[in-house]
PDB file of N, CA and C in Angstrom:
ATOM      1  N   UNK I 236      55.078 278.727  11.086  1.00 92.00           N
ATOM      2  CA  UNK I 236      56.213 277.832  11.109  1.00 92.00           C
ATOM      3  C   UNK I 236      55.757 276.497  10.528  1.00 92.00           C
ATOM      4  N   UNK I 237      56.518 276.012   9.569  1.00 94.00           N
ATOM      5  CA  UNK I 237      56.161 274.758   8.905  1.00 94.00           C
ATOM      6  C   UNK I 237      57.113 273.648   9.322  1.00 94.00           C
ATOM      7  N   UNK I 238      56.543 272.476   9.528  1.00 91.00           N
ATOM      8  CA  UNK I 238      57.338 271.298   9.867  1.00 91.00           C
ATOM      9  C   UNK I 238      57.103 270.239   8.801  1.00 91.00           C
ATOM     10  N   UNK I 239      58.206 269.659   8.328  1.00 91.00           N
ATOM     11  CA  UNK I 239      58.137 268.638   7.273  1.00 91.00           C
ATOM     12  C   UNK I 239      58.701 267.324   7.792  1.00 91.00           C
ATOM     13  N   UNK I 240      58.185 266.205   7.247  1.00 89.00           N
ATOM     14  CA  UNK I 240      58.715 264.892   7.574  1.00 89.00           C
ATOM     15  C   UNK I 240      60.128 264.752   7.036  1.00 89.00           C
ATOM     16  N   UNK I 241      60.969 264.048   7.741  1.00 83.00           N
ATOM     17  CA  UNK I 241      62.375 263.931   7.352  1.00 83.00           C
ATOM     18  C   UNK I 241      62.576 263.091   6.100  1.00 83.00           C
ATOM     19  N   UNK I 242      61.904 261.973   6.003  1.00 76.00           N
ATOM     20  CA  UNK I 242      62.125 261.081   4.861  1.00 76.00           C
ATOM     21  C   UNK I 242      61.320 261.495   3.635  1.00 76.00           C
ATOM     22  N   UNK I 243      60.035 261.741   3.802  1.00 77.00           N
ATOM     23  CA  UNK I 243      59.168 262.032   2.659  1.00 77.00           C
ATOM     24  C   UNK I 243      59.141 263.517   2.314  1.00 77.00           C
ATOM     25  N   UNK I 244      59.641 264.372   3.197  1.00 85.00           N
ATOM     26  CA  UNK I 244      59.585 265.827   3.020  1.00 85.00           C
ATOM     27  C   UNK I 244      58.151 266.288   2.804  1.00 85.00           C
ATOM     28  N   UNK I 245      57.206 265.585   3.483  1.00 92.00           N
ATOM     29  CA  UNK I 245      55.793 265.902   3.404  1.00 92.00           C
ATOM     30  C   UNK I 245      55.448 266.864   4.541  1.00 92.00           C
ATOM     31  N   UNK I 246      54.587 267.837   4.264  1.00 94.00           N
ATOM     32  CA  UNK I 246      54.153 268.797   5.271  1.00 94.00           C
ATOM     33  C   UNK I 246      53.466 268.056   6.411  1.00 94.00           C
ATOM     34  N   UNK I 247      53.960 268.250   7.626  1.00 94.00           N
ATOM     35  CA  UNK I 247      53.403 267.581   8.805  1.00 94.00           C
ATOM     36  C   UNK I 247      52.571 268.526   9.661  1.00 94.00           C
ATOM     37  N   UNK I 248      53.022 269.782   9.786  1.00 96.00           N
ATOM     38  CA  UNK I 248      52.329 270.731  10.651  1.00 96.00           C
ATOM     39  C   UNK I 248      52.620 272.154  10.203  1.00 96.00           C
ATOM     40  N   UNK I 249      51.634 273.031  10.448  1.00 97.00           N
ATOM     41  CA  UNK I 249      51.803 274.468  10.252  1.00 97.00           C
ATOM     42  C   UNK I 249      51.307 275.123  11.529  1.00 97.00           C
ATOM     43  N   UNK I 250      52.172 275.906  12.153  1.00 98.00           N
ATOM     44  CA  UNK I 250      51.837 276.581  13.405  1.00 98.00           C
ATOM     45  C   UNK I 250      51.884 278.080  13.163  1.00 98.00           C
ATOM     46  N   UNK I 251      50.822 278.776  13.559  1.00 98.00           N
ATOM     47  CA  UNK I 251      50.760 280.226  13.389  1.00 98.00           C
ATOM     48  C   UNK I 251      51.816 280.877  14.275  1.00 98.00           C
ATOM     49  N   UNK I 252      52.677 281.685  13.662  1.00 98.00           N
ATOM     50  CA  UNK I 252      53.704 282.390  14.420  1.00 98.00           C
ATOM     51  C   UNK I 252      53.108 283.496  15.288  1.00 98.00           C
ATOM     52  N   UNK I 253      51.878 283.919  14.996  1.00 97.00           N
ATOM     53  CA  UNK I 253      51.244 284.977  15.775  1.00 97.00           C
ATOM     54  C   UNK I 253      50.645 284.482  17.077  1.00 97.00           C
ATOM     55  N   UNK I 254      49.752 283.497  16.990  1.00 98.00           N
ATOM     56  CA  UNK I 254      49.028 283.033  18.179  1.00 98.00           C
ATOM     57  C   UNK I 254      49.467 281.654  18.661  1.00 98.00           C
ATOM     58  N   UNK I 255      50.220 280.930  17.834  1.00 98.00           N
ATOM     59  CA  UNK I 255      50.697 279.605  18.231  1.00 98.00           C
ATOM     60  C   UNK I 255      49.738 278.466  17.941  1.00 98.00           C
ATOM     61  N   UNK I 256      48.615 278.769  17.292  1.00 98.00           N
ATOM     62  CA  UNK I 256      47.629 277.719  16.988  1.00 98.00           C
ATOM     63  C   UNK I 256      48.136 276.834  15.861  1.00 98.00           C
ATOM     64  N   UNK I 257      47.898 275.534  16.002  1.00 98.00           N
ATOM     65  CA  UNK I 257      48.256 274.597  14.941  1.00 98.00           C
ATOM     66  C   UNK I 257      47.128 274.552  13.919  1.00 98.00           C
ATOM     67  N   UNK I 258      47.464 274.801  12.661  1.00 98.00           N
ATOM     68  CA  UNK I 258      46.481 274.801  11.590  1.00 98.00           C
ATOM     69  C   UNK I 258      46.232 273.373  11.108  1.00 98.00           C
ATOM     70  N   UNK I 259      45.102 273.177  10.448  1.00 97.00           N
ATOM     71  CA  UNK I 259      44.689 271.834  10.026  1.00 97.00           C
ATOM     72  C   UNK I 259      45.499 271.377   8.814  1.00 97.00           C
ATOM     73  N   UNK I 260      46.220 270.262   8.964  1.00 96.00           N
ATOM     74  CA  UNK I 260      46.982 269.635   7.887  1.00 96.00           C
ATOM     75  C   UNK I 260      46.549 268.174   7.811  1.00 96.00           C
ATOM     76  N   UNK I 261      46.158 267.719   6.616  1.00 95.00           N
ATOM     77  CA  UNK I 261      45.768 266.324   6.406  1.00 95.00           C
ATOM     78  C   UNK I 261      46.558 265.749   5.248  1.00 95.00           C
ATOM     79  N   UNK I 262      47.254 264.669   5.483  1.00 91.00           N
ATOM     80  CA  UNK I 262      48.030 263.968   4.457  1.00 91.00           C
ATOM     81  C   UNK I 262      48.929 264.916   3.666  1.00 91.00           C
ATOM     82  N   UNK I 263      49.586 265.833   4.379  1.00 92.00           N
ATOM     83  CA  UNK I 263      50.540 266.741   3.756  1.00 92.00           C
ATOM     84  C   UNK I 263      49.941 267.958   3.085  1.00 92.00           C
ATOM     85  N   UNK I 264      48.609 268.148   3.240  1.00 94.00           N
ATOM     86  CA  UNK I 264      47.921 269.269   2.595  1.00 94.00           C
ATOM     87  C   UNK I 264      47.348 270.195   3.663  1.00 94.00           C
ATOM     88  N   UNK I 265      47.676 271.485   3.573  1.00 96.00           N
ATOM     89  CA  UNK I 265      47.119 272.486   4.478  1.00 96.00           C
ATOM     90  C   UNK I 265      45.668 272.701   4.119  1.00 96.00           C
ATOM     91  N   UNK I 266      44.764 272.534   5.090  1.00 97.00           N
ATOM     92  CA  UNK I 266      43.329 272.549   4.833  1.00 97.00           C
ATOM     93  C   UNK I 266      42.625 273.804   5.336  1.00 97.00           C
ATOM     94  N   UNK I 267      43.362 274.882   5.561  1.00 97.00           N
ATOM     95  CA  UNK I 267      42.730 276.152   5.913  1.00 97.00           C
ATOM     96  C   UNK I 267      43.604 277.299   5.447  1.00 97.00           C
ATOM     97  N   UNK I 268      43.033 278.492   5.430  1.00 96.00           N
ATOM     98  CA  UNK I 268      43.747 279.662   4.946  1.00 96.00           C
ATOM     99  C   UNK I 268      44.949 279.996   5.821  1.00 96.00           C
ATOM    100  N   UNK I 269      46.025 280.394   5.168  1.00 97.00           N
ATOM    101  CA  UNK I 269      47.265 280.706   5.868  1.00 97.00           C
ATOM    102  C   UNK I 269      48.063 281.706   5.038  1.00 97.00           C
ATOM    103  N   UNK I 270      48.607 282.724   5.704  1.00 97.00           N
ATOM    104  CA  UNK I 270      49.493 283.669   5.036  1.00 97.00           C
ATOM    105  C   UNK I 270      50.923 283.228   5.293  1.00 97.00           C
ATOM    106  N   UNK I 271      51.693 283.018   4.220  1.00 97.00           N
ATOM    107  CA  UNK I 271      53.093 282.633   4.339  1.00 97.00           C
ATOM    108  C   UNK I 271      53.952 283.829   3.943  1.00 97.00           C
ATOM    109  N   UNK I 272      54.755 284.294   4.868  1.00 97.00           N
ATOM    110  CA  UNK I 272      55.671 285.395   4.596  1.00 97.00           C
ATOM    111  C   UNK I 272      57.098 284.882   4.538  1.00 97.00           C
ATOM    112  N   UNK I 273      57.855 285.371   3.560  1.00 96.00           N
ATOM    113  CA  UNK I 273      59.251 284.951   3.417  1.00 96.00           C
ATOM    114  C   UNK I 273      60.037 286.107   2.816  1.00 96.00           C
ATOM    115  N   UNK I 274      61.158 286.461   3.428  1.00 95.00           N
ATOM    116  CA  UNK I 274      61.955 287.577   2.951  1.00 95.00           C
ATOM    117  C   UNK I 274      63.443 287.297   3.144  1.00 95.00           C
ATOM    118  N   UNK I 275      64.187 287.440   2.054  1.00 95.00           N
ATOM    119  CA  UNK I 275      65.647 287.357   2.106  1.00 95.00           C
ATOM    120  C   UNK I 275      66.156 288.791   2.156  1.00 95.00           C
ATOM    121  N   UNK I 276      66.812 289.156   3.240  1.00 94.00           N
ATOM    122  CA  UNK I 276      67.286 290.526   3.427  1.00 94.00           C
ATOM    123  C   UNK I 276      68.658 290.697   2.799  1.00 94.00           C
ATOM    124  N   UNK I 277      68.826 291.817   2.136  1.00 91.00           N
ATOM    125  CA  UNK I 277      70.084 292.129   1.467  1.00 91.00           C
ATOM    126  C   UNK I 277      70.839 293.234   2.182  1.00 91.00           C
ATOM    127  N   UNK I 278      71.659 293.917   1.416  1.00 90.00           N
ATOM    128  CA  UNK I 278      72.466 295.009   1.955  1.00 90.00           C
ATOM    129  C   UNK I 278      71.574 296.096   2.564  1.00 90.00           C
ATOM    130  N   UNK I 279      72.156 296.871   3.457  1.00 91.00           N
ATOM    131  CA  UNK I 279      71.509 298.024   4.094  1.00 91.00           C
ATOM    132  C   UNK I 279      70.379 297.621   5.030  1.00 91.00           C
ATOM    133  N   UNK I 280      70.398 296.404   5.516  1.00 91.00           N
ATOM    134  CA  UNK I 280      69.391 295.917   6.440  1.00 91.00           C
ATOM    135  C   UNK I 280      70.080 295.415   7.709  1.00 91.00           C
ATOM    136  N   UNK I 281      69.431 295.573   8.856  1.00 93.00           N
ATOM    137  CA  UNK I 281      70.015 294.995  10.072  1.00 93.00           C
ATOM    138  C   UNK I 281      70.047 293.458  10.034  1.00 93.00           C
ATOM    139  N   UNK I 282      69.297 292.865   9.096  1.00 92.00           N
ATOM    140  CA  UNK I 282      69.253 291.402   8.955  1.00 92.00           C
ATOM    141  C   UNK I 282      69.976 290.952   7.687  1.00 92.00           C
ATOM    142  N   UNK I 283      70.973 291.678   7.288  1.00 91.00           N
ATOM    143  CA  UNK I 283      71.734 291.429   6.062  1.00 91.00           C
ATOM    144  C   UNK I 283      72.119 289.952   5.932  1.00 91.00           C
ATOM    145  N   UNK I 284      71.690 289.326   4.836  1.00 92.00           N
ATOM    146  CA  UNK I 284      72.035 287.925   4.565  1.00 92.00           C
ATOM    147  C   UNK I 284      71.145 286.907   5.247  1.00 92.00           C
ATOM    148  N   UNK I 285      70.141 287.332   5.995  1.00 94.00           N
ATOM    149  CA  UNK I 285      69.240 286.401   6.678  1.00 94.00           C
ATOM    150  C   UNK I 285      67.951 286.234   5.881  1.00 94.00           C
ATOM    151  N   UNK I 286      67.391 285.031   5.932  1.00 96.00           N
ATOM    152  CA  UNK I 286      66.094 284.765   5.332  1.00 96.00           C
ATOM    153  C   UNK I 286      65.100 284.512   6.464  1.00 96.00           C
ATOM    154  N   UNK I 287      64.062 285.333   6.542  1.00 96.00           N
ATOM    155  CA  UNK I 287      63.039 285.198   7.572  1.00 96.00           C
ATOM    156  C   UNK I 287      61.778 284.620   6.940  1.00 96.00           C
ATOM    157  N   UNK I 288      61.121 283.708   7.631  1.00 96.00           N
ATOM    158  CA  UNK I 288      59.857 283.164   7.140  1.00 96.00           C
ATOM    159  C   UNK I 288      58.914 282.946   8.318  1.00 96.00           C
ATOM    160  N   UNK I 289      57.620 283.080   8.031  1.00 97.00           N
ATOM    161  CA  UNK I 289      56.611 282.884   9.069  1.00 97.00           C
ATOM    162  C   UNK I 289      55.272 282.559   8.429  1.00 97.00           C
ATOM    163  N   UNK I 290      54.376 282.004   9.231  1.00 98.00           N
ATOM    164  CA  UNK I 290      53.016 281.694   8.802  1.00 98.00           C
ATOM    165  C   UNK I 290      52.042 282.336   9.779  1.00 98.00           C
ATOM    166  N   UNK I 291      50.945 282.870   9.251  1.00 98.00           N
ATOM    167  CA  UNK I 291      49.900 283.453  10.083  1.00 98.00           C
ATOM    168  C   UNK I 291      48.551 282.851   9.722  1.00 98.00           C
ATOM    169  N   UNK I 292      47.773 282.493  10.745  1.00 98.00           N
ATOM    170  CA  UNK I 292      46.404 282.052  10.497  1.00 98.00           C
ATOM    171  C   UNK I 292      45.617 283.265   9.986  1.00 98.00           C
ATOM    172  N   UNK I 293      44.427 283.040   9.469  1.00 98.00           N
ATOM    173  CA  UNK I 293      43.640 284.129   8.900  1.00 98.00           C
ATOM    174  C   UNK I 293      43.307 285.201   9.941  1.00 98.00           C
ATOM    175  N   UNK I 294      43.052 284.802  11.174  1.00 98.00           N
ATOM    176  CA  UNK I 294      42.725 285.767  12.227  1.00 98.00           C
ATOM    177  C   UNK I 294      43.918 286.682  12.518  1.00 98.00           C
ATOM    178  N   UNK I 295      45.108 286.117  12.659  1.00 98.00           N
ATOM    179  CA  UNK I 295      46.305 286.918  12.928  1.00 98.00           C
ATOM    180  C   UNK I 295      46.675 287.790  11.726  1.00 98.00           C
ATOM    181  N   UNK I 296      46.467 287.282  10.523  1.00 98.00           N
ATOM    182  CA  UNK I 296      46.705 288.079   9.320  1.00 98.00           C
ATOM    183  C   UNK I 296      45.786 289.304   9.322  1.00 98.00           C
ATOM    184  N   UNK I 297      44.514 289.089   9.642  1.00 97.00           N
ATOM    185  CA  UNK I 297      43.561 290.193   9.702  1.00 97.00           C
ATOM    186  C   UNK I 297      43.976 291.245  10.730  1.00 97.00           C
ATOM    187  N   UNK I 298      44.422 290.799  11.901  1.00 97.00           N
ATOM    188  CA  UNK I 298      44.879 291.738  12.937  1.00 97.00           C
ATOM    189  C   UNK I 298      46.080 292.547  12.446  1.00 97.00           C
ATOM    190  N   UNK I 299      46.991 291.883  11.735  1.00 97.00           N
ATOM    191  CA  UNK I 299      48.195 292.554  11.248  1.00 97.00           C
ATOM    192  C   UNK I 299      47.839 293.634  10.216  1.00 97.00           C
ATOM    193  N   UNK I 300      47.009 293.293   9.229  1.00 97.00           N
ATOM    194  CA  UNK I 300      46.748 294.260   8.162  1.00 97.00           C
ATOM    195  C   UNK I 300      45.859 295.409   8.630  1.00 97.00           C
ATOM    196  N   UNK I 301      45.075 295.219   9.679  1.00 97.00           N
ATOM    197  CA  UNK I 301      44.253 296.307  10.203  1.00 97.00           C
ATOM    198  C   UNK I 301      45.109 297.417  10.808  1.00 97.00           C
ATOM    199  N   UNK I 302      46.361 297.110  11.149  1.00 97.00           N
ATOM    200  CA  UNK I 302      47.276 298.102  11.732  1.00 97.00           C
ATOM    201  C   UNK I 302      47.982 298.939  10.657  1.00 97.00           C
ATOM    202  N   UNK I 303      47.902 298.537   9.400  1.00 97.00           N
ATOM    203  CA  UNK I 303      48.592 299.244   8.321  1.00 97.00           C
ATOM    204  C   UNK I 303      47.996 300.635   8.116  1.00 97.00           C
ATOM    205  N   UNK I 304      48.848 301.616   7.898  1.00 98.00           N
ATOM    206  CA  UNK I 304      48.373 302.964   7.559  1.00 98.00           C
ATOM    207  C   UNK I 304      47.929 303.020   6.100  1.00 98.00           C
ATOM    208  N   UNK I 305      48.588 302.272   5.254  1.00 97.00           N
ATOM    209  CA  UNK I 305      48.206 302.149   3.850  1.00 97.00           C
ATOM    210  C   UNK I 305      47.612 300.755   3.688  1.00 97.00           C
ATOM    211  N   UNK I 306      46.348 300.654   3.281  1.00 96.00           N
ATOM    212  CA  UNK I 306      45.718 299.331   3.202  1.00 96.00           C
ATOM    213  C   UNK I 306      46.368 298.439   2.140  1.00 96.00           C
ATOM    214  N   UNK I 307      46.208 297.145   2.329  1.00 96.00           N
ATOM    215  CA  UNK I 307      46.720 296.187   1.352  1.00 96.00           C
ATOM    216  C   UNK I 307      45.945 296.351   0.048  1.00 96.00           C
ATOM    217  N   UNK I 308      46.603 296.026  -1.057  1.00 96.00           N
ATOM    218  CA  UNK I 308      45.938 296.045  -2.358  1.00 96.00           C
ATOM    219  C   UNK I 308      45.242 294.710  -2.536  1.00 96.00           C
ATOM    220  N   UNK I 309      43.971 294.768  -2.836  1.00 94.00           N
ATOM    221  CA  UNK I 309      43.159 293.548  -2.975  1.00 94.00           C
ATOM    222  C   UNK I 309      42.646 293.465  -4.406  1.00 94.00           C
ATOM    223  N   UNK I 310      42.877 292.327  -5.037  1.00 93.00           N
ATOM    224  CA  UNK I 310      42.380 292.064  -6.377  1.00 93.00           C
ATOM    225  C   UNK I 310      41.575 290.786  -6.350  1.00 93.00           C
ATOM    226  N   UNK I 311      40.489 290.752  -7.086  1.00 91.00           N
ATOM    227  CA  UNK I 311      39.664 289.557  -7.178  1.00 91.00           C
ATOM    228  C   UNK I 311      40.252 288.586  -8.186  1.00 91.00           C
ATOM    229  N   UNK I 312      40.241 287.306  -7.883  1.00 87.00           N
ATOM    230  CA  UNK I 312      40.671 286.257  -8.795  1.00 87.00           C
ATOM    231  C   UNK I 312      39.447 285.487  -9.263  1.00 87.00           C
ATOM    232  N   UNK I 313      39.365 285.268 -10.556  1.00 83.00           N
ATOM    233  CA  UNK I 313      38.233 284.516 -11.111  1.00 83.00           C
ATOM    234  C   UNK I 313      38.368 283.025 -10.841  1.00 83.00           C
ATOM    235  N   UNK I 314      39.605 282.535 -10.766  1.00 80.00           N
ATOM    236  CA  UNK I 314      39.833 281.107 -10.556  1.00 80.00           C
ATOM    237  C   UNK I 314      40.771 280.901  -9.377  1.00 80.00           C
ATOM    238  N   UNK I 315      40.484 279.901  -8.585  1.00 70.00           N
ATOM    239  CA  UNK I 315      41.342 279.516  -7.469  1.00 70.00           C
ATOM    240  C   UNK I 315      42.004 278.194  -7.800  1.00 70.00           C
ATOM    241  N   UNK I 316      43.304 278.128  -7.628  1.00 63.00           N
ATOM    242  CA  UNK I 316      44.014 276.882  -7.924  1.00 63.00           C
ATOM    243  C   UNK I 316      44.107 276.027  -6.712  1.00 63.00           C
TER     244      UNK I 316
END
């Protein structure tokens, strides 16, 4: 869950939706790894027309993907932005 300042629209806080831990944010910049999930559901879904979003710390992300029957696809990146 992300919280932004009202006037500057600067990132103020990121809270893991899994464990509730507040992640490190300094001067509007997230300073640790975080998985951001966002999905707009369309027709044929029980959440038709809803947009769901969440953030997971690296530990909660790891717990989530370990439960998958089909592993995530992992590709190496030569450069990090």
